[in-house]
């Protein structure tokens, strides 16, 4: 995908796959709809050690606004997103 100029989207992959992709990707990666694991312990969310690798890679993590991924509860506010 790097050779073709495609961005690698790592949303919904396992943490092992996140790590493996970041170790071999020469181009920035993207998480098109994920949230932060340390805030909400959902397996779809990105843990801190991967967030640091994404920063080093120049990639981005776009936040999911789905309550159960953002706050692990029925409710979330814009403050939770910020």
PDB file of N, CA and C in Angstrom:
ATOM      1  N   UNK A   1       0.822  -1.189   0.000  1.00  0.00           N
ATOM      2  CA  UNK A   1       0.000   0.000   0.000  1.00  0.00           C
ATOM      3  C   UNK A   1       0.871   1.260   0.000  1.00  0.00           C
ATOM      4  N   UNK A   2       1.996   1.210   0.722  1.00  0.00           N
ATOM      5  CA  UNK A   2       2.914   2.361   0.720  1.00  0.00           C
ATOM      6  C   UNK A   2       3.355   2.683  -0.694  1.00  0.00           C
ATOM      7  N   UNK A   3       3.728   1.657  -1.448  1.00  0.00           N
ATOM      8  CA  UNK A   3       4.240   1.846  -2.810  1.00  0.00           C
ATOM      9  C   UNK A   3       3.190   2.479  -3.714  1.00  0.00           C
ATOM     10  N   UNK A   4       1.917   2.150  -3.478  1.00  0.00           N
ATOM     11  CA  UNK A   4       0.837   2.678  -4.306  1.00  0.00           C
ATOM     12  C   UNK A   4       0.332   4.041  -3.833  1.00  0.00           C
ATOM     13  N   UNK A   5       0.829   4.502  -2.686  1.00  0.00           N
ATOM     14  CA  UNK A   5       0.388   5.788  -2.161  1.00  0.00           C
ATOM     15  C   UNK A   5      -0.917   5.714  -1.408  1.00  0.00           C
ATOM     16  N   UNK A   6      -1.308   4.513  -0.968  1.00  0.00           N
ATOM     17  CA  UNK A   6      -2.535   4.345  -0.201  1.00  0.00           C
ATOM     18  C   UNK A   6      -2.246   4.464   1.284  1.00  0.00           C
ATOM     19  N   UNK A   7      -3.160   5.081   2.020  1.00  0.00           N
ATOM     20  CA  UNK A   7      -3.003   5.150   3.469  1.00  0.00           C
ATOM     21  C   UNK A   7      -3.494   3.850   4.087  1.00  0.00           C
ATOM     22  N   UNK A   8      -2.758   3.342   5.051  1.00  0.00           N
ATOM     23  CA  UNK A   8      -3.142   2.134   5.766  1.00  0.00           C
ATOM     24  C   UNK A   8      -4.057   2.547   6.913  1.00  0.00           C
ATOM     25  N   UNK A   9      -5.312   2.057   6.898  1.00  0.00           N
ATOM     26  CA  UNK A   9      -6.282   2.348   7.955  1.00  0.00           C
ATOM     27  C   UNK A   9      -6.256   1.201   8.956  1.00  0.00           C
ATOM     28  N   UNK A  10      -5.886   1.508  10.193  1.00  0.00           N
ATOM     29  CA  UNK A  10      -5.742   0.488  11.219  1.00  0.00           C
ATOM     30  C   UNK A  10      -6.919   0.412  12.196  1.00  0.00           C
ATOM     31  N   UNK A  11      -8.003   1.124  11.922  1.00  0.00           N
ATOM     32  CA  UNK A  11      -9.186   0.989  12.776  1.00  0.00           C
ATOM     33  C   UNK A  11      -9.706  -0.440  12.695  1.00  0.00           C
ATOM     34  N   UNK A  12     -10.105  -0.969  13.822  1.00  0.00           N
ATOM     35  CA  UNK A  12     -10.685  -2.317  13.955  1.00  0.00           C
ATOM     36  C   UNK A  12      -9.680  -3.454  13.921  1.00  0.00           C
ATOM     37  N   UNK A  13      -8.384  -3.172  13.870  1.00  0.00           N
ATOM     38  CA  UNK A  13      -7.404  -4.265  13.886  1.00  0.00           C
ATOM     39  C   UNK A  13      -6.952  -4.518  15.319  1.00  0.00           C
ATOM     40  N   UNK A  14      -6.328  -5.656  15.556  1.00  0.00           N
ATOM     41  CA  UNK A  14      -5.823  -5.991  16.884  1.00  0.00           C
ATOM     42  C   UNK A  14      -4.603  -5.123  17.214  1.00  0.00           C
ATOM     43  N   UNK A  15      -4.253  -5.076  18.495  1.00  0.00           N
ATOM     44  CA  UNK A  15      -3.074  -4.317  18.900  1.00  0.00           C
ATOM     45  C   UNK A  15      -1.811  -4.896  18.277  1.00  0.00           C
ATOM     46  N   UNK A  16      -1.760  -6.218  18.123  1.00  0.00           N
ATOM     47  CA  UNK A  16      -0.596  -6.846  17.485  1.00  0.00           C
ATOM     48  C   UNK A  16      -0.467  -6.394  16.033  1.00  0.00           C
ATOM     49  N   UNK A  17      -1.595  -6.278  15.336  1.00  0.00           N
ATOM     50  CA  UNK A  17      -1.573  -5.822  13.944  1.00  0.00           C
ATOM     51  C   UNK A  17      -1.191  -4.349  13.863  1.00  0.00           C
ATOM     52  N   UNK A  18      -1.698  -3.538  14.812  1.00  0.00           N
ATOM     53  CA  UNK A  18      -1.315  -2.122  14.852  1.00  0.00           C
ATOM     54  C   UNK A  18       0.199  -2.000  14.935  1.00  0.00           C
ATOM     55  N   UNK A  19       0.779  -2.726  15.884  1.00  0.00           N
ATOM     56  CA  UNK A  19       2.228  -2.679  16.111  1.00  0.00           C
ATOM     57  C   UNK A  19       2.997  -3.158  14.886  1.00  0.00           C
ATOM     58  N   UNK A  20       2.569  -4.274  14.313  1.00  0.00           N
ATOM     59  CA  UNK A  20       3.256  -4.837  13.142  1.00  0.00           C
ATOM     60  C   UNK A  20       3.210  -3.876  11.956  1.00  0.00           C
ATOM     61  N   UNK A  21       2.047  -3.280  11.710  1.00  0.00           N
ATOM     62  CA  UNK A  21       1.911  -2.349  10.582  1.00  0.00           C
ATOM     63  C   UNK A  21       2.805  -1.125  10.772  1.00  0.00           C
ATOM     64  N   UNK A  22       2.857  -0.612  11.995  1.00  0.00           N
ATOM     65  CA  UNK A  22       3.690   0.561  12.263  1.00  0.00           C
ATOM     66  C   UNK A  22       5.177   0.252  12.161  1.00  0.00           C
ATOM     67  N   UNK A  23       5.558  -0.981  12.406  1.00  0.00           N
ATOM     68  CA  UNK A  23       6.966  -1.355  12.289  1.00  0.00           C
ATOM     69  C   UNK A  23       7.435  -1.419  10.837  1.00  0.00           C
ATOM     70  N   UNK A  24       6.531  -1.706   9.902  1.00  0.00           N
ATOM     71  CA  UNK A  24       6.950  -1.860   8.503  1.00  0.00           C
ATOM     72  C   UNK A  24       6.526  -0.712   7.587  1.00  0.00           C
ATOM     73  N   UNK A  25       5.543   0.078   7.999  1.00  0.00           N
ATOM     74  CA  UNK A  25       5.052   1.146   7.125  1.00  0.00           C
ATOM     75  C   UNK A  25       6.074   2.262   7.002  1.00  0.00           C
ATOM     76  N   UNK A  26       6.356   2.652   5.764  1.00  0.00           N
ATOM     77  CA  UNK A  26       7.258   3.768   5.502  1.00  0.00           C
ATOM     78  C   UNK A  26       6.484   5.082   5.379  1.00  0.00           C
ATOM     79  N   UNK A  27       5.172   4.981   5.293  1.00  0.00           N
ATOM     80  CA  UNK A  27       4.318   6.159   5.149  1.00  0.00           C
ATOM     81  C   UNK A  27       3.423   6.288   6.381  1.00  0.00           C
ATOM     82  N   UNK A  28       2.895   7.481   6.643  1.00  0.00           N
ATOM     83  CA  UNK A  28       1.991   7.650   7.782  1.00  0.00           C
ATOM     84  C   UNK A  28       0.764   6.742   7.667  1.00  0.00           C
ATOM     85  N   UNK A  29       0.301   6.265   8.825  1.00  0.00           N
ATOM     86  CA  UNK A  29      -0.906   5.439   8.884  1.00  0.00           C
ATOM     87  C   UNK A  29      -2.051   6.278   9.432  1.00  0.00           C
ATOM     88  N   UNK A  30      -3.248   5.737   9.357  1.00  0.00           N
ATOM     89  CA  UNK A  30      -4.430   6.431   9.845  1.00  0.00           C
ATOM     90  C   UNK A  30      -5.300   5.455  10.634  1.00  0.00           C
ATOM     91  N   UNK A  31      -5.900   5.954  11.681  1.00  0.00           N
ATOM     92  CA  UNK A  31      -6.998   5.280  12.362  1.00  0.00           C
ATOM     93  C   UNK A  31      -8.203   6.158  12.057  1.00  0.00           C
ATOM     94  N   UNK A  32      -9.055   5.751  11.128  1.00  0.00           N
ATOM     95  CA  UNK A  32     -10.124   6.622  10.638  1.00  0.00           C
ATOM     96  C   UNK A  32     -11.260   6.801  11.636  1.00  0.00           C
ATOM     97  N   UNK A  33     -11.428   5.885  12.552  1.00  0.00           N
ATOM     98  CA  UNK A  33     -12.483   6.012  13.563  1.00  0.00           C
ATOM     99  C   UNK A  33     -12.165   5.116  14.761  1.00  0.00           C
ATOM    100  N   UNK A  34     -11.360   5.657  15.626  1.00  0.00           N
ATOM    101  CA  UNK A  34     -10.976   4.967  16.856  1.00  0.00           C
ATOM    102  C   UNK A  34     -11.022   5.977  17.990  1.00  0.00           C
ATOM    103  N   UNK A  35     -10.757   5.514  19.184  1.00  0.00           N
ATOM    104  CA  UNK A  35     -10.652   6.402  20.333  1.00  0.00           C
ATOM    105  C   UNK A  35      -9.480   5.940  21.177  1.00  0.00           C
ATOM    106  N   UNK A  36      -9.365   6.464  22.387  1.00  0.00           N
ATOM    107  CA  UNK A  36      -8.198   6.227  23.216  1.00  0.00           C
ATOM    108  C   UNK A  36      -8.490   5.129  24.249  1.00  0.00           C
ATOM    109  N   UNK A  37      -7.700   4.078  24.209  1.00  0.00           N
ATOM    110  CA  UNK A  37      -7.894   2.912  25.073  1.00  0.00           C
ATOM    111  C   UNK A  37      -7.755   3.259  26.554  1.00  0.00           C
ATOM    112  N   UNK A  38      -6.839   4.157  26.911  1.00  0.00           N
ATOM    113  CA  UNK A  38      -6.650   4.487  28.324  1.00  0.00           C
ATOM    114  C   UNK A  38      -7.864   5.205  28.918  1.00  0.00           C
ATOM    115  N   UNK A  39      -8.697   5.787  28.071  1.00  0.00           N
ATOM    116  CA  UNK A  39      -9.923   6.440  28.535  1.00  0.00           C
ATOM    117  C   UNK A  39     -11.088   5.460  28.541  1.00  0.00           C
ATOM    118  N   UNK A  40     -11.160   4.618  27.517  1.00  0.00           N
ATOM    119  CA  UNK A  40     -12.225   3.618  27.396  1.00  0.00           C
ATOM    120  C   UNK A  40     -11.593   2.308  26.937  1.00  0.00           C
ATOM    121  N   UNK A  41     -11.628   1.326  27.782  1.00  0.00           N
ATOM    122  CA  UNK A  41     -10.942   0.040  27.537  1.00  0.00           C
ATOM    123  C   UNK A  41     -11.699  -0.825  26.532  1.00  0.00           C
ATOM    124  N   UNK A  42     -11.928  -0.298  25.349  1.00  0.00           N
ATOM    125  CA  UNK A  42     -12.577  -1.035  24.274  1.00  0.00           C
ATOM    126  C   UNK A  42     -11.474  -1.545  23.343  1.00  0.00           C
ATOM    127  N   UNK A  43     -11.509  -2.816  22.938  1.00  0.00           N
ATOM    128  CA  UNK A  43     -10.431  -3.337  22.091  1.00  0.00           C
ATOM    129  C   UNK A  43     -10.276  -2.625  20.744  1.00  0.00           C
ATOM    130  N   UNK A  44     -11.274  -1.876  20.317  1.00  0.00           N
ATOM    131  CA  UNK A  44     -11.155  -1.111  19.069  1.00  0.00           C
ATOM    132  C   UNK A  44     -10.340   0.171  19.250  1.00  0.00           C
ATOM    133  N   UNK A  45     -10.135   0.576  20.494  1.00  0.00           N
ATOM    134  CA  UNK A  45      -9.431   1.826  20.763  1.00  0.00           C
ATOM    135  C   UNK A  45      -7.918   1.638  20.761  1.00  0.00           C
ATOM    136  N   UNK A  46      -7.206   2.738  20.634  1.00  0.00           N
ATOM    137  CA  UNK A  46      -5.754   2.725  20.448  1.00  0.00           C
ATOM    138  C   UNK A  46      -5.050   2.943  21.799  1.00  0.00           C
ATOM    139  N   UNK A  47      -4.198   1.982  22.210  1.00  0.00           N
ATOM    140  CA  UNK A  47      -3.484   2.141  23.482  1.00  0.00           C
ATOM    141  C   UNK A  47      -2.353   3.169  23.374  1.00  0.00           C
ATOM    142  N   UNK A  48      -1.914   3.658  24.526  1.00  0.00           N
ATOM    143  CA  UNK A  48      -0.908   4.721  24.574  1.00  0.00           C
ATOM    144  C   UNK A  48       0.384   4.365  23.844  1.00  0.00           C
ATOM    145  N   UNK A  49       0.877   3.129  23.993  1.00  0.00           N
ATOM    146  CA  UNK A  49       2.143   2.781  23.339  1.00  0.00           C
ATOM    147  C   UNK A  49       2.021   2.819  21.812  1.00  0.00           C
ATOM    148  N   UNK A  50       0.834   2.539  21.305  1.00  0.00           N
ATOM    149  CA  UNK A  50       0.599   2.643  19.855  1.00  0.00           C
ATOM    150  C   UNK A  50       0.431   4.108  19.453  1.00  0.00           C
ATOM    151  N   UNK A  51      -0.243   4.907  20.288  1.00  0.00           N
ATOM    152  CA  UNK A  51      -0.379   6.341  19.998  1.00  0.00           C
ATOM    153  C   UNK A  51       0.994   6.991  19.839  1.00  0.00           C
ATOM    154  N   UNK A  52       1.951   6.610  20.678  1.00  0.00           N
ATOM    155  CA  UNK A  52       3.306   7.164  20.558  1.00  0.00           C
ATOM    156  C   UNK A  52       3.953   6.743  19.237  1.00  0.00           C
ATOM    157  N   UNK A  53       3.722   5.509  18.808  1.00  0.00           N
ATOM    158  CA  UNK A  53       4.268   5.043  17.523  1.00  0.00           C
ATOM    159  C   UNK A  53       3.615   5.782  16.358  1.00  0.00           C
ATOM    160  N   UNK A  54       2.304   6.052  16.462  1.00  0.00           N
ATOM    161  CA  UNK A  54       1.598   6.796  15.416  1.00  0.00           C
ATOM    162  C   UNK A  54       2.178   8.215  15.320  1.00  0.00           C
ATOM    163  N   UNK A  55       2.456   8.832  16.441  1.00  0.00           N
ATOM    164  CA  UNK A  55       3.050  10.175  16.438  1.00  0.00           C
ATOM    165  C   UNK A  55       4.420  10.150  15.749  1.00  0.00           C
ATOM    166  N   UNK A  56       5.217   9.152  16.058  1.00  0.00           N
ATOM    167  CA  UNK A  56       6.538   9.025  15.429  1.00  0.00           C
ATOM    168  C   UNK A  56       6.430   8.750  13.934  1.00  0.00           C
ATOM    169  N   UNK A  57       5.365   8.061  13.550  1.00  0.00           N
ATOM    170  CA  UNK A  57       5.125   7.696  12.156  1.00  0.00           C
ATOM    171  C   UNK A  57       4.571   8.876  11.348  1.00  0.00           C
ATOM    172  N   UNK A  58       4.063   9.900  12.038  1.00  0.00           N
ATOM    173  CA  UNK A  58       3.436  11.031  11.356  1.00  0.00           C
ATOM    174  C   UNK A  58       1.995  10.766  10.997  1.00  0.00           C
ATOM    175  N   UNK A  59       1.428   9.694  11.554  1.00  0.00           N
ATOM    176  CA  UNK A  59       0.048   9.317  11.253  1.00  0.00           C
ATOM    177  C   UNK A  59      -0.959  10.097  12.080  1.00  0.00           C
ATOM    178  N   UNK A  60      -2.234   9.743  11.899  1.00  0.00           N
ATOM    179  CA  UNK A  60      -3.311  10.429  12.622  1.00  0.00           C
ATOM    180  C   UNK A  60      -4.299   9.413  13.197  1.00  0.00           C
ATOM    181  N   UNK A  61      -4.941   9.835  14.279  1.00  0.00           N
ATOM    182  CA  UNK A  61      -6.034   9.066  14.882  1.00  0.00           C
ATOM    183  C   UNK A  61      -7.243   9.988  14.906  1.00  0.00           C
ATOM    184  N   UNK A  62      -8.282   9.608  14.190  1.00  0.00           N
ATOM    185  CA  UNK A  62      -9.520  10.378  14.181  1.00  0.00           C
ATOM    186  C   UNK A  62     -10.467   9.729  15.187  1.00  0.00           C
ATOM    187  N   UNK A  63     -11.074  10.531  16.039  1.00  0.00           N
ATOM    188  CA  UNK A  63     -11.861  10.034  17.166  1.00  0.00           C
ATOM    189  C   UNK A  63     -13.267   9.633  16.726  1.00  0.00           C
ATOM    190  N   UNK A  64     -13.692   8.458  17.200  1.00  0.00           N
ATOM    191  CA  UNK A  64     -15.061   8.001  16.992  1.00  0.00           C
ATOM    192  C   UNK A  64     -15.965   8.716  17.992  1.00  0.00           C
ATOM    193  N   UNK A  65     -17.097   9.193  17.546  1.00  0.00           N
ATOM    194  CA  UNK A  65     -18.028   9.880  18.433  1.00  0.00           C
ATOM    195  C   UNK A  65     -19.071   8.927  19.018  1.00  0.00           C
ATOM    196  N   UNK A  66     -18.878   7.639  18.864  1.00  0.00           N
ATOM    197  CA  UNK A  66     -19.808   6.654  19.408  1.00  0.00           C
ATOM    198  C   UNK A  66     -19.579   6.540  20.918  1.00  0.00           C
ATOM    199  N   UNK A  67     -20.619   6.761  21.693  1.00  0.00           N
ATOM    200  CA  UNK A  67     -20.504   6.818  23.156  1.00  0.00           C
ATOM    201  C   UNK A  67     -19.741   5.642  23.749  1.00  0.00           C
ATOM    202  N   UNK A  68     -20.047   4.444  23.330  1.00  0.00           N
ATOM    203  CA  UNK A  68     -19.441   3.258  23.930  1.00  0.00           C
ATOM    204  C   UNK A  68     -17.963   3.096  23.586  1.00  0.00           C
ATOM    205  N   UNK A  69     -17.466   3.797  22.579  1.00  0.00           N
ATOM    206  CA  UNK A  69     -16.037   3.784  22.283  1.00  0.00           C
ATOM    207  C   UNK A  69     -15.343   4.988  22.926  1.00  0.00           C
ATOM    208  N   UNK A  70     -16.094   6.048  23.124  1.00  0.00           N
ATOM    209  CA  UNK A  70     -15.523   7.289  23.648  1.00  0.00           C
ATOM    210  C   UNK A  70     -15.440   7.285  25.176  1.00  0.00           C
ATOM    211  N   UNK A  71     -16.540   6.905  25.846  1.00  0.00           N
ATOM    212  CA  UNK A  71     -16.576   6.949  27.314  1.00  0.00           C
ATOM    213  C   UNK A  71     -16.939   5.610  27.948  1.00  0.00           C
ATOM    214  N   UNK A  72     -17.217   4.606  27.134  1.00  0.00           N
ATOM    215  CA  UNK A  72     -17.655   3.285  27.637  1.00  0.00           C
ATOM    216  C   UNK A  72     -18.960   3.395  28.428  1.00  0.00           C
ATOM    217  N   UNK A  73     -19.796   4.330  28.063  1.00  0.00           N
ATOM    218  CA  UNK A  73     -21.091   4.498  28.738  1.00  0.00           C
ATOM    219  C   UNK A  73     -22.132   4.942  27.721  1.00  0.00           C
ATOM    220  N   UNK A  74     -23.361   5.116  28.199  1.00  0.00           N
ATOM    221  CA  UNK A  74     -24.455   5.513  27.304  1.00  0.00           C
ATOM    222  C   UNK A  74     -24.371   6.966  26.878  1.00  0.00           C
ATOM    223  N   UNK A  75     -23.607   7.772  27.619  1.00  0.00           N
ATOM    224  CA  UNK A  75     -23.560   9.200  27.326  1.00  0.00           C
ATOM    225  C   UNK A  75     -22.137   9.690  27.126  1.00  0.00           C
ATOM    226  N   UNK A  76     -22.010  10.660  26.241  1.00  0.00           N
ATOM    227  CA  UNK A  76     -20.745  11.357  26.020  1.00  0.00           C
ATOM    228  C   UNK A  76     -21.073  12.787  25.617  1.00  0.00           C
ATOM    229  N   UNK A  77     -20.159  13.685  25.931  1.00  0.00           N
ATOM    230  CA  UNK A  77     -20.356  15.097  25.608  1.00  0.00           C
ATOM    231  C   UNK A  77     -19.224  15.565  24.690  1.00  0.00           C
ATOM    232  N   UNK A  78     -19.363  16.760  24.195  1.00  0.00           N
ATOM    233  CA  UNK A  78     -18.290  17.327  23.363  1.00  0.00           C
ATOM    234  C   UNK A  78     -17.018  17.491  24.192  1.00  0.00           C
ATOM    235  N   UNK A  79     -17.156  17.719  25.485  1.00  0.00           N
ATOM    236  CA  UNK A  79     -15.983  17.806  26.364  1.00  0.00           C
ATOM    237  C   UNK A  79     -15.221  16.483  26.394  1.00  0.00           C
ATOM    238  N   UNK A  80     -15.942  15.365  26.323  1.00  0.00           N
ATOM    239  CA  UNK A  80     -15.292  14.062  26.277  1.00  0.00           C
ATOM    240  C   UNK A  80     -14.481  13.902  24.984  1.00  0.00           C
ATOM    241  N   UNK A  81     -14.987  14.455  23.908  1.00  0.00           N
ATOM    242  CA  UNK A  81     -14.279  14.385  22.624  1.00  0.00           C
ATOM    243  C   UNK A  81     -13.008  15.240  22.697  1.00  0.00           C
ATOM    244  N   UNK A  82     -13.157  16.424  23.234  1.00  0.00           N
ATOM    245  CA  UNK A  82     -12.010  17.344  23.338  1.00  0.00           C
ATOM    246  C   UNK A  82     -10.964  16.773  24.257  1.00  0.00           C
TER     247      UNK A  82
END
